[in-house]
mmCIF file of C-alpha atoms in Angstrom:
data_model
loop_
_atom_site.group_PDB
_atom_site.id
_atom_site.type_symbol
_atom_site.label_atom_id
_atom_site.label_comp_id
_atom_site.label_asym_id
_atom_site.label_seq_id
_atom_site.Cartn_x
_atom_site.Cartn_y
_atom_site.Cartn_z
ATOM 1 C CA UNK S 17 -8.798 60.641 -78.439
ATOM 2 C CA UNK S 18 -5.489 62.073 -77.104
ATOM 3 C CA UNK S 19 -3.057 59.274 -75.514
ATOM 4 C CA UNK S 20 -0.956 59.933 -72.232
ATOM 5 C CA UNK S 21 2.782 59.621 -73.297
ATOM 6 C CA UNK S 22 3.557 56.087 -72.382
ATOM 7 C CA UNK S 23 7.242 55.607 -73.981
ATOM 8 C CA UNK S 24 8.084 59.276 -72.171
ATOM 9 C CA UNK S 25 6.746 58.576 -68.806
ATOM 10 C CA UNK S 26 8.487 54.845 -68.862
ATOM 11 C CA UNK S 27 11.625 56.171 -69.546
ATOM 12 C CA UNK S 28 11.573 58.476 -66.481
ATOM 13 C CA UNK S 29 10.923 55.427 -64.434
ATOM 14 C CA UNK S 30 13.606 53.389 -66.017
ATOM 15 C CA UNK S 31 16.131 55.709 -65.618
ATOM 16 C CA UNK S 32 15.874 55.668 -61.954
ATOM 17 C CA UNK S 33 18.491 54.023 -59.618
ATOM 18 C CA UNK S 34 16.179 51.753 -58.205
ATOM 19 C CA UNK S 35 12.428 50.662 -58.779
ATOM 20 C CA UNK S 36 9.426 52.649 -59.384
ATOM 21 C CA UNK S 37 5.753 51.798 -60.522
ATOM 22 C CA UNK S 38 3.335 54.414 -61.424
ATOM 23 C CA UNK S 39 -0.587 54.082 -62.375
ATOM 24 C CA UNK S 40 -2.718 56.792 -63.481
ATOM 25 C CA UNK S 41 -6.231 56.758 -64.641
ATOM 26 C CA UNK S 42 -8.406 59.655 -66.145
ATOM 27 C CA UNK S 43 -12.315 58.973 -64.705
ATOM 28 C CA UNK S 44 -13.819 60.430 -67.814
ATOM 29 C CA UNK S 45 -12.002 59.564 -70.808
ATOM 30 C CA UNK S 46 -10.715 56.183 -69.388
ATOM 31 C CA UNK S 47 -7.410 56.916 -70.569
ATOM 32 C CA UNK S 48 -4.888 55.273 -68.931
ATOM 33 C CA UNK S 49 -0.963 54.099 -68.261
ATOM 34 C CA UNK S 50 0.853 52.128 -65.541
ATOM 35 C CA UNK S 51 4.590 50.982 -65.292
ATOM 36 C CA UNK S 52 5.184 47.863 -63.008
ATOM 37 C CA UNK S 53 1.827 48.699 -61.203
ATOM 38 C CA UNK S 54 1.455 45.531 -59.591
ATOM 39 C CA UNK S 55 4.922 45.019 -57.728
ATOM 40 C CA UNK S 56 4.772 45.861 -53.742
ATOM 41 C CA UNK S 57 7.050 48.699 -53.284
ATOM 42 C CA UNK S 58 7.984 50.559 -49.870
ATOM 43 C CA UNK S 59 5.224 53.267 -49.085
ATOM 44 C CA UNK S 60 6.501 55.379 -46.411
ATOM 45 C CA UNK S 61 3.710 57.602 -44.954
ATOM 46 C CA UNK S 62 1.504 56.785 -48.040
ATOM 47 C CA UNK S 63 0.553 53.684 -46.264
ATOM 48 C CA UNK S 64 -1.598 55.752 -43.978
ATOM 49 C CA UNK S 65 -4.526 56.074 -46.278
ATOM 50 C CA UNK S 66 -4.818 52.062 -45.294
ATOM 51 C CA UNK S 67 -5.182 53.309 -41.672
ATOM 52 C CA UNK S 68 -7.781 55.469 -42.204
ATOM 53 C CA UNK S 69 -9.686 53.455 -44.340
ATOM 54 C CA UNK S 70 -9.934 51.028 -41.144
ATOM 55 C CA UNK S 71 -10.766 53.190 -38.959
ATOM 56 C CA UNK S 72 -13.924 54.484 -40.468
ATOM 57 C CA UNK S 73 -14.998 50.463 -40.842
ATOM 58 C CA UNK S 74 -14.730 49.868 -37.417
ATOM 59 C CA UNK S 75 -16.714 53.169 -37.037
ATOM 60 C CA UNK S 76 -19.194 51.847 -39.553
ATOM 61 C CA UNK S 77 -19.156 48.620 -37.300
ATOM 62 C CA UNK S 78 -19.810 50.356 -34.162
ATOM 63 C CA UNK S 79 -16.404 49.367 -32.826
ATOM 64 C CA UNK S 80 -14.970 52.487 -32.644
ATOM 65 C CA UNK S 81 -16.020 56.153 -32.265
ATOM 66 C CA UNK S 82 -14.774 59.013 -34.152
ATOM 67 C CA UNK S 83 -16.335 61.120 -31.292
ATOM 68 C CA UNK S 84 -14.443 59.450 -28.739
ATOM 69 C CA UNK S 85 -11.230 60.518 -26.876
ATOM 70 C CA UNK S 86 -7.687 58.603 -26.211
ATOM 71 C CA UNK S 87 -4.467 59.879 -24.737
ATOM 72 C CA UNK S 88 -1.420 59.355 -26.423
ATOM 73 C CA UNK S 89 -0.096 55.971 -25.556
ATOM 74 C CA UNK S 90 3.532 56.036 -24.023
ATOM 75 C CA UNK S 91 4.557 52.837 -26.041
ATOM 76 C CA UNK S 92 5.105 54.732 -29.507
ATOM 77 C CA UNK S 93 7.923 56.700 -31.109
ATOM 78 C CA UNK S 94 7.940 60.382 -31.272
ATOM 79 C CA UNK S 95 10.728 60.871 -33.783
ATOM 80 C CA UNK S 96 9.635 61.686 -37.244
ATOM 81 C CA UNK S 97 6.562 63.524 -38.488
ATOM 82 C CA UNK S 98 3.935 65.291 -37.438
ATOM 83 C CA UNK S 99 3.295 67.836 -34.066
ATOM 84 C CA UNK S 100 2.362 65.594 -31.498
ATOM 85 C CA UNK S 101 5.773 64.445 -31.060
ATOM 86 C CA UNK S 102 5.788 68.259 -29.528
ATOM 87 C CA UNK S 103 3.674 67.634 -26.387
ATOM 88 C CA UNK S 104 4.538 66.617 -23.262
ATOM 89 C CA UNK S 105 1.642 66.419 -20.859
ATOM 90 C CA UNK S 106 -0.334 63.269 -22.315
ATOM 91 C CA UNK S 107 -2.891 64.696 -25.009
ATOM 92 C CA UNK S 108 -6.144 63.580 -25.035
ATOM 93 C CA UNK S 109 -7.968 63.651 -28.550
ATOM 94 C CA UNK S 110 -10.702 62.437 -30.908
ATOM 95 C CA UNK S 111 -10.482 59.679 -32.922
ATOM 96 C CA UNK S 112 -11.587 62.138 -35.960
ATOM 97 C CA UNK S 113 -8.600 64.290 -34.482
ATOM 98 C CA UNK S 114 -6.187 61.744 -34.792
ATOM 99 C CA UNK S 115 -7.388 60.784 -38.148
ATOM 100 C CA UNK S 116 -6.946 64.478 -39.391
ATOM 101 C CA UNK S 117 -3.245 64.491 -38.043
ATOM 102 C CA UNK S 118 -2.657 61.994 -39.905
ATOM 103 C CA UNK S 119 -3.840 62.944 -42.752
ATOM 104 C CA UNK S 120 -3.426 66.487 -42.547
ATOM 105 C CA UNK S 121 0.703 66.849 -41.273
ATOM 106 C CA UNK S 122 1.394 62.923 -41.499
ATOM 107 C CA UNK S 123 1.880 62.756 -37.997
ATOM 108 C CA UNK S 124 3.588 59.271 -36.982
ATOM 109 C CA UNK S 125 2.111 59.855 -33.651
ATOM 110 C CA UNK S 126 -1.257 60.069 -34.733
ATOM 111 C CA UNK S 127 -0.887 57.448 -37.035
ATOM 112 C CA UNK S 128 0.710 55.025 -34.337
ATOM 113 C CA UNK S 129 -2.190 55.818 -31.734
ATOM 114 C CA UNK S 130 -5.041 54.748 -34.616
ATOM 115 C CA UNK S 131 -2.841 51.593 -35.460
ATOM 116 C CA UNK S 132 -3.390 50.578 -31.903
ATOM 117 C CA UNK S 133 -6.621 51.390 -31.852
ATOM 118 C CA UNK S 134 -7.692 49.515 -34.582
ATOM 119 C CA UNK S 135 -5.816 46.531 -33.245
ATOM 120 C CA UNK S 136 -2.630 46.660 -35.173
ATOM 121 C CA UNK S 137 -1.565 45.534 -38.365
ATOM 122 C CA UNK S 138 -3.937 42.558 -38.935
ATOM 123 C CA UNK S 139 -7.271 43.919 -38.905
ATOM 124 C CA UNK S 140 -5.884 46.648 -41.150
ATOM 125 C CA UNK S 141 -4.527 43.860 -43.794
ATOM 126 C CA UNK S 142 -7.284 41.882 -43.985
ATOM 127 C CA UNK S 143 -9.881 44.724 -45.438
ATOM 128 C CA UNK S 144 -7.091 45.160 -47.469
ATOM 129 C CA UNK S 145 -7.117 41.804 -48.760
ATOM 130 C CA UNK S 146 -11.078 41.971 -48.533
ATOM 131 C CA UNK S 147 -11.104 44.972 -50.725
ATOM 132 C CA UNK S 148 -8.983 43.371 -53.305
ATOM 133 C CA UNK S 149 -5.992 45.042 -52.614
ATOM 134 C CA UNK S 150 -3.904 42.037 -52.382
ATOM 135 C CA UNK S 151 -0.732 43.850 -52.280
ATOM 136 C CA UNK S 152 -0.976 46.949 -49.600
ATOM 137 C CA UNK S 153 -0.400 45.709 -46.168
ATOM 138 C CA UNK S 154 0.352 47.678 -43.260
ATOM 139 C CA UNK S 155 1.683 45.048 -40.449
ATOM 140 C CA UNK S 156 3.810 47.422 -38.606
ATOM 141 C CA UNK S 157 3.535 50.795 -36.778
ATOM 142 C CA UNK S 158 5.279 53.662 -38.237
ATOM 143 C CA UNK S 159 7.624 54.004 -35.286
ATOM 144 C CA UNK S 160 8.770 49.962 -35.213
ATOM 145 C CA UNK S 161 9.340 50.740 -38.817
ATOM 146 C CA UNK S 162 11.697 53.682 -38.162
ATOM 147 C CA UNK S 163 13.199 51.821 -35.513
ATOM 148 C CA UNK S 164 13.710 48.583 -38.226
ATOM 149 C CA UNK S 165 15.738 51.306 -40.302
ATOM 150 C CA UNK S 166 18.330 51.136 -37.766
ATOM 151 C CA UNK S 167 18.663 47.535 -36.919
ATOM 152 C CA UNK S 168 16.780 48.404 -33.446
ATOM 153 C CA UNK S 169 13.959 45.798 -32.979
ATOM 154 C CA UNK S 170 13.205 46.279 -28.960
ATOM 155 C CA UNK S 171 9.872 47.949 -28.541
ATOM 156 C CA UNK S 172 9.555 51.932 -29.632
ATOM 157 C CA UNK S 173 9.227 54.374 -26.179
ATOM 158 C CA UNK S 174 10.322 57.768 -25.296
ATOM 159 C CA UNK S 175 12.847 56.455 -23.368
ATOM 160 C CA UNK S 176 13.965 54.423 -26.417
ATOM 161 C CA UNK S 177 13.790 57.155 -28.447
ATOM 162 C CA UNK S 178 16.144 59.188 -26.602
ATOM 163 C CA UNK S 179 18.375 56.198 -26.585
ATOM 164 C CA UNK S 180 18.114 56.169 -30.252
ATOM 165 C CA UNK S 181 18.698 59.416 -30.889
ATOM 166 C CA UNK S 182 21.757 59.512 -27.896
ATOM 167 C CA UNK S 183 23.185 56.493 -30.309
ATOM 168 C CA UNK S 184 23.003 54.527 -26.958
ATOM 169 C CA UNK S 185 20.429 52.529 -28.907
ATOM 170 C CA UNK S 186 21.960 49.847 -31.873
ATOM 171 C CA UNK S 187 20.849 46.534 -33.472
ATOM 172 C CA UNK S 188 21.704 43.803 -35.852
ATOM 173 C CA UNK S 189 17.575 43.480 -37.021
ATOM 174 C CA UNK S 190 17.248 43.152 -40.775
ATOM 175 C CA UNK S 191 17.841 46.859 -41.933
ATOM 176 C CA UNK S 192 16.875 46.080 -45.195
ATOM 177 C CA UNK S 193 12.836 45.376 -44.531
ATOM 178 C CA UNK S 194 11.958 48.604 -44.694
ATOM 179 C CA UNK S 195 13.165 48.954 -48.074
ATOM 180 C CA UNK S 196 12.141 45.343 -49.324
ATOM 181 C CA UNK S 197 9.174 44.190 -51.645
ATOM 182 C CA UNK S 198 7.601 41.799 -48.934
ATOM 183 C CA UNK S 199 4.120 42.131 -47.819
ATOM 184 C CA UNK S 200 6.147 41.442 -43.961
ATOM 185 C CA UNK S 201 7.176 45.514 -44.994
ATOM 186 C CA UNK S 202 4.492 48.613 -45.106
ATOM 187 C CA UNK S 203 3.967 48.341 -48.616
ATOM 188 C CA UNK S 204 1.992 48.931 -51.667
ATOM 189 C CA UNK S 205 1.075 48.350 -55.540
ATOM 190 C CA UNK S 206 0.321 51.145 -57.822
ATOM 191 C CA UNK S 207 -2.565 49.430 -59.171
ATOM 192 C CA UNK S 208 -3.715 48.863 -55.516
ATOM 193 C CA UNK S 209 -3.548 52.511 -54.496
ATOM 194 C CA UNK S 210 -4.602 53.965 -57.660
ATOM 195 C CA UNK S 211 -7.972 51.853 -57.333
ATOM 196 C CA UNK S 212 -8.319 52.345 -54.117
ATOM 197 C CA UNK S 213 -8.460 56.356 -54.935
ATOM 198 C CA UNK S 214 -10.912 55.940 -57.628
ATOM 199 C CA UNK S 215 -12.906 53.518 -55.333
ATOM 200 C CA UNK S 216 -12.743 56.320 -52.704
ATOM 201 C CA UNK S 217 -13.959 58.796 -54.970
ATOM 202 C CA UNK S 218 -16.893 56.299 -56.363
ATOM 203 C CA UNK S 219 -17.830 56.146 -52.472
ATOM 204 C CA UNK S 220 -17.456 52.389 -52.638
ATOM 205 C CA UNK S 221 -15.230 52.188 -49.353
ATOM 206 C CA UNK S 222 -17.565 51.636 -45.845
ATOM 207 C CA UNK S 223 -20.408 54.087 -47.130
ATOM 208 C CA UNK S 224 -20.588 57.326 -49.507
ATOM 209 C CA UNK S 225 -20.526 59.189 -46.265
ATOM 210 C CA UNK S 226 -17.256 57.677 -45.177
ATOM 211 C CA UNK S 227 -15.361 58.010 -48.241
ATOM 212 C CA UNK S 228 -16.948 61.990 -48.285
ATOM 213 C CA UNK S 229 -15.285 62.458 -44.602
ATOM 214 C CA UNK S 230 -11.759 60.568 -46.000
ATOM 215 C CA UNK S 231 -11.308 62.715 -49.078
ATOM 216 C CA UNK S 232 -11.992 65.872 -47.310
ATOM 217 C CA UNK S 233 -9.488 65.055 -44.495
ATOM 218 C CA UNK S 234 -7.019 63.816 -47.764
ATOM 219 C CA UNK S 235 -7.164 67.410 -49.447
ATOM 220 C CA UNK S 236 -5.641 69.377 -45.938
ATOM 221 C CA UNK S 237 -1.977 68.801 -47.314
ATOM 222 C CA UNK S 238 -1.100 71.727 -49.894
ATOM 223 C CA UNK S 239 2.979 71.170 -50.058
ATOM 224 C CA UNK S 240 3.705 71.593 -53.533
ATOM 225 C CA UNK S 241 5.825 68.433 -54.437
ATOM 226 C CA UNK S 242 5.748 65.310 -56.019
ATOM 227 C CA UNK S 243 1.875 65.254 -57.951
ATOM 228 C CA UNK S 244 1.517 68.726 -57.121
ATOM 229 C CA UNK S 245 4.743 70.315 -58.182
ATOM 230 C CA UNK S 246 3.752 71.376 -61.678
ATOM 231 C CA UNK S 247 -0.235 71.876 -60.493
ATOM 232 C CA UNK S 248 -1.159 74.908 -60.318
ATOM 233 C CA UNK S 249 -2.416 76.146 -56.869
ATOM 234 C CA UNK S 250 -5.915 76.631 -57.492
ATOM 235 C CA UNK S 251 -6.279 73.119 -58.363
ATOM 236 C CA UNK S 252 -7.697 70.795 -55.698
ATOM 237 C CA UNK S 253 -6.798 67.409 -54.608
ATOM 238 C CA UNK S 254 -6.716 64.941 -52.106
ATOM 239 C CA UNK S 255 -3.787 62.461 -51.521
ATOM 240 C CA UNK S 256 -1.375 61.168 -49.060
ATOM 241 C CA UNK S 257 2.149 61.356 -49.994
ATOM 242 C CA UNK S 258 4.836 59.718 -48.378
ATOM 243 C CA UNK S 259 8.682 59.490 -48.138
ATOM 244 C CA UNK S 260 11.514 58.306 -46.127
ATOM 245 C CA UNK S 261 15.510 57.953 -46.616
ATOM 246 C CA UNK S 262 15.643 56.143 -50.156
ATOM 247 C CA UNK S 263 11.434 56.141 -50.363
ATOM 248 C CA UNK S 264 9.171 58.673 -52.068
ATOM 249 C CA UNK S 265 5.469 57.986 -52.771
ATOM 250 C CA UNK S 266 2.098 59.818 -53.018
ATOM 251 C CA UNK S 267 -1.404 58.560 -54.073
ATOM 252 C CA UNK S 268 -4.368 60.903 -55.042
ATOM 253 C CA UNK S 269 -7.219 62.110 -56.796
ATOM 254 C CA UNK S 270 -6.719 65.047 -58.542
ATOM 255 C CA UNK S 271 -9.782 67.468 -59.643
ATOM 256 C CA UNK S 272 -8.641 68.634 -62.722
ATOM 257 C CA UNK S 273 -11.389 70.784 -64.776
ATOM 258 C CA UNK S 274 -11.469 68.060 -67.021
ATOM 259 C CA UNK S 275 -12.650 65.254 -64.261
ATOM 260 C CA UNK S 276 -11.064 63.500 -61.582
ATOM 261 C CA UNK S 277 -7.809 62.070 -62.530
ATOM 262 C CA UNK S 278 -6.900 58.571 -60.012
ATOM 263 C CA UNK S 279 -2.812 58.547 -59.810
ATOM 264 C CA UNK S 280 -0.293 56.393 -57.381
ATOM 265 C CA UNK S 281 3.458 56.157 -57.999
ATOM 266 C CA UNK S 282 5.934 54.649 -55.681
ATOM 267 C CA UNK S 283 9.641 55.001 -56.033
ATOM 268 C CA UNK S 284 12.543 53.425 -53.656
ATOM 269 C CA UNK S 285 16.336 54.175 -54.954
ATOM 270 C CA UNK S 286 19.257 52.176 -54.020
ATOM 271 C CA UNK S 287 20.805 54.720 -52.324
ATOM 272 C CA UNK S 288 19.559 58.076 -50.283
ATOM 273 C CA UNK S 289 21.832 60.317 -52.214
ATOM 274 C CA UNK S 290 19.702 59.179 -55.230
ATOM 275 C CA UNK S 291 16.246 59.399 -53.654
ATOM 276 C CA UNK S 292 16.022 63.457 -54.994
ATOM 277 C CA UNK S 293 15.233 61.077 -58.640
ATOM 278 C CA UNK S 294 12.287 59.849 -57.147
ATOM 279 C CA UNK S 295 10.966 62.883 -56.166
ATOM 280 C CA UNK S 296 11.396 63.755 -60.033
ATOM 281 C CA UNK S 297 9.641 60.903 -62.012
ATOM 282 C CA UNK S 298 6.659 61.403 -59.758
ATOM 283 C CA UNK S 299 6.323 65.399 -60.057
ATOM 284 C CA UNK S 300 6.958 64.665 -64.020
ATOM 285 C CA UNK S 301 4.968 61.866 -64.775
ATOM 286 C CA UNK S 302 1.829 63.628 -62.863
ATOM 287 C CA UNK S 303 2.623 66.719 -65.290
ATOM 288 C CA UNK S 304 3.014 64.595 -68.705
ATOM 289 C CA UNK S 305 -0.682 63.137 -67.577
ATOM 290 C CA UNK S 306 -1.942 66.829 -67.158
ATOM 291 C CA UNK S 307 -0.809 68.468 -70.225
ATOM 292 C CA UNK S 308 -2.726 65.739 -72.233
ATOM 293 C CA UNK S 309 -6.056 65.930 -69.890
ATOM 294 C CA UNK S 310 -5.880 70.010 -68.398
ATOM 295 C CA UNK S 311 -2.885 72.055 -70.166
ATOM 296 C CA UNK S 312 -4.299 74.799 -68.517
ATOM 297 C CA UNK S 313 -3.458 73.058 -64.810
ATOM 298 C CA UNK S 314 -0.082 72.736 -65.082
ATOM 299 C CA UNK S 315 2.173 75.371 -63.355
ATOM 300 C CA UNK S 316 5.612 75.370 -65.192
ATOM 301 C CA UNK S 317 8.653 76.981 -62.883
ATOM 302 C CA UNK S 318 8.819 79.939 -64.951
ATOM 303 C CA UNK S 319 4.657 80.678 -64.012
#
């Protein structure tokens, strides 16, 4: 049986300025590798898939509705990802809408209006917890985490944004948090990510039907980066990726023609300058897995 490069794929994460864990696990051959998989590192947007996962529980639970419809809340950030940061005359969509935004064009918007939804952070981190995934947690709102980047801890708005963004807006809040290893932070394992992907695919999360809905809404993002920059574009998956100033992540299950391959790397570098590296050991660690498993997959620059 072939072997996925292990001392190749460690040294791309050890050479980065910073610290990076990576897990990847092939469903049918059970071949697998991980580097520092069980640390909590900074997720960025990849957090999001924790979101969603509550939001079809409380579905399953009858507490929520993907059917039904919410405006916008005015108590969120705008700045940052996504196209509802766009509108300006109080939206009104379905849960299932806001769920694809987020998904779909990682809208922080989206994403903030199902974190209130849900109830915030807490209800989120427990099923986390309950699942096993005693390392994910997702405590704060995208746009308080932005805001924590900067110092600025008073509550995100419009009008705060445009104080923010006016530089009328400072802090002294702990700027490091968002870049920290403690479960107070939007953060993740490798392990925890790369089982929940496989447990996604396995339907083991709320119902089959759920996990069916998740990982169709996970496959809308095609940008070819990070796992996908050396797949070729025929090849499907679904994943959440994720990346901010020093932070790049992504999670997914990729559909090779060999079977479903389960990967999750995480990567924060000490500085910004530096965070181009992280994009690298992710793109190239996903490729060294698919030339052992699907040499036909890969899509080399020259392609």
């Amino acid at each position: 049986m072939p072997a996925f490069p292990a001392a190749e794929m460690d040294a791309l994460a050890r050479a980065v300025p910073g610290r990076a864990g990576f897990y990847i696990r092939d469903l049918n051959t059970g071949l697998s590798h991980e580097y520092n998989a069980d640390e909590p590192l900074p997720t960025a947007s990849t957090i999001k898939v924790a979101c969603l996962i509550e939001v079809f529980r409380q579905t399953e639970a009858g507490r929520l509705s993907l059917d039904d419809r919410h405006r916008v809340p005015k108590n969120i950030s705008t700045i940052g990802t996504g196209v509802l940061s766009w509108t300006q005359d109080d939206p009104e969509l379905t849960v299932r809408d806001y769920c694809r935004l987020m998904m779909a064009v990682s809208d922080n918007v989206a994403t903030d209006t199902l974190h209130g939804l849900v109830g915030g952070g807490a209800p989120i981190d427990a099923t986390m917890e309950n699942l096993g995934f005693h390392h994910t947690r997702f405590p704060m709102p995208i746009g308080v985490w932005h805001y924590l980047m900067d110092g600025i801890t008073v509550e995100p708005s419009r009008e705060n944004d445009a104080r923010k963004q006016a530089g009328k807006l400072t802090g002294d809040g702990d700027r490091d948090l968002p870049f920290a290893s403690s479960l107070e932070n939007n953060v993740a394992s490798a392990r925890d990510l790369g089982r929940l992907m496989e447990m996604l695919y396995n339907g083991e999360i709320v119902s089959p039907d759920a996990c069916a809905q998740m990982i169709e809404m996970m496959k809308k993002p095609k940008n070819p980066n990070r796992l996908r920059q050396f797949l070729k574009p025929e090849i499907e998956a679904a994943r959440k990726n994720g990346g901010s100033g020093r932070i790049k992540a992504d999670c997914g299950i990729v559909f090779l023609p060999s079977g479903p391959l389960f990967i999750a790397a995480l990567v924060t570098t000490d500085t910004r300058e530096e965070s181009e590296q992280g994009m690298h050991v992710i793109a190239n660690v996903s490729r060294l897995a698919y030339e052992v498993l699907s040499p036909e997959s890969v899509l080399y620059p020259e392609d």
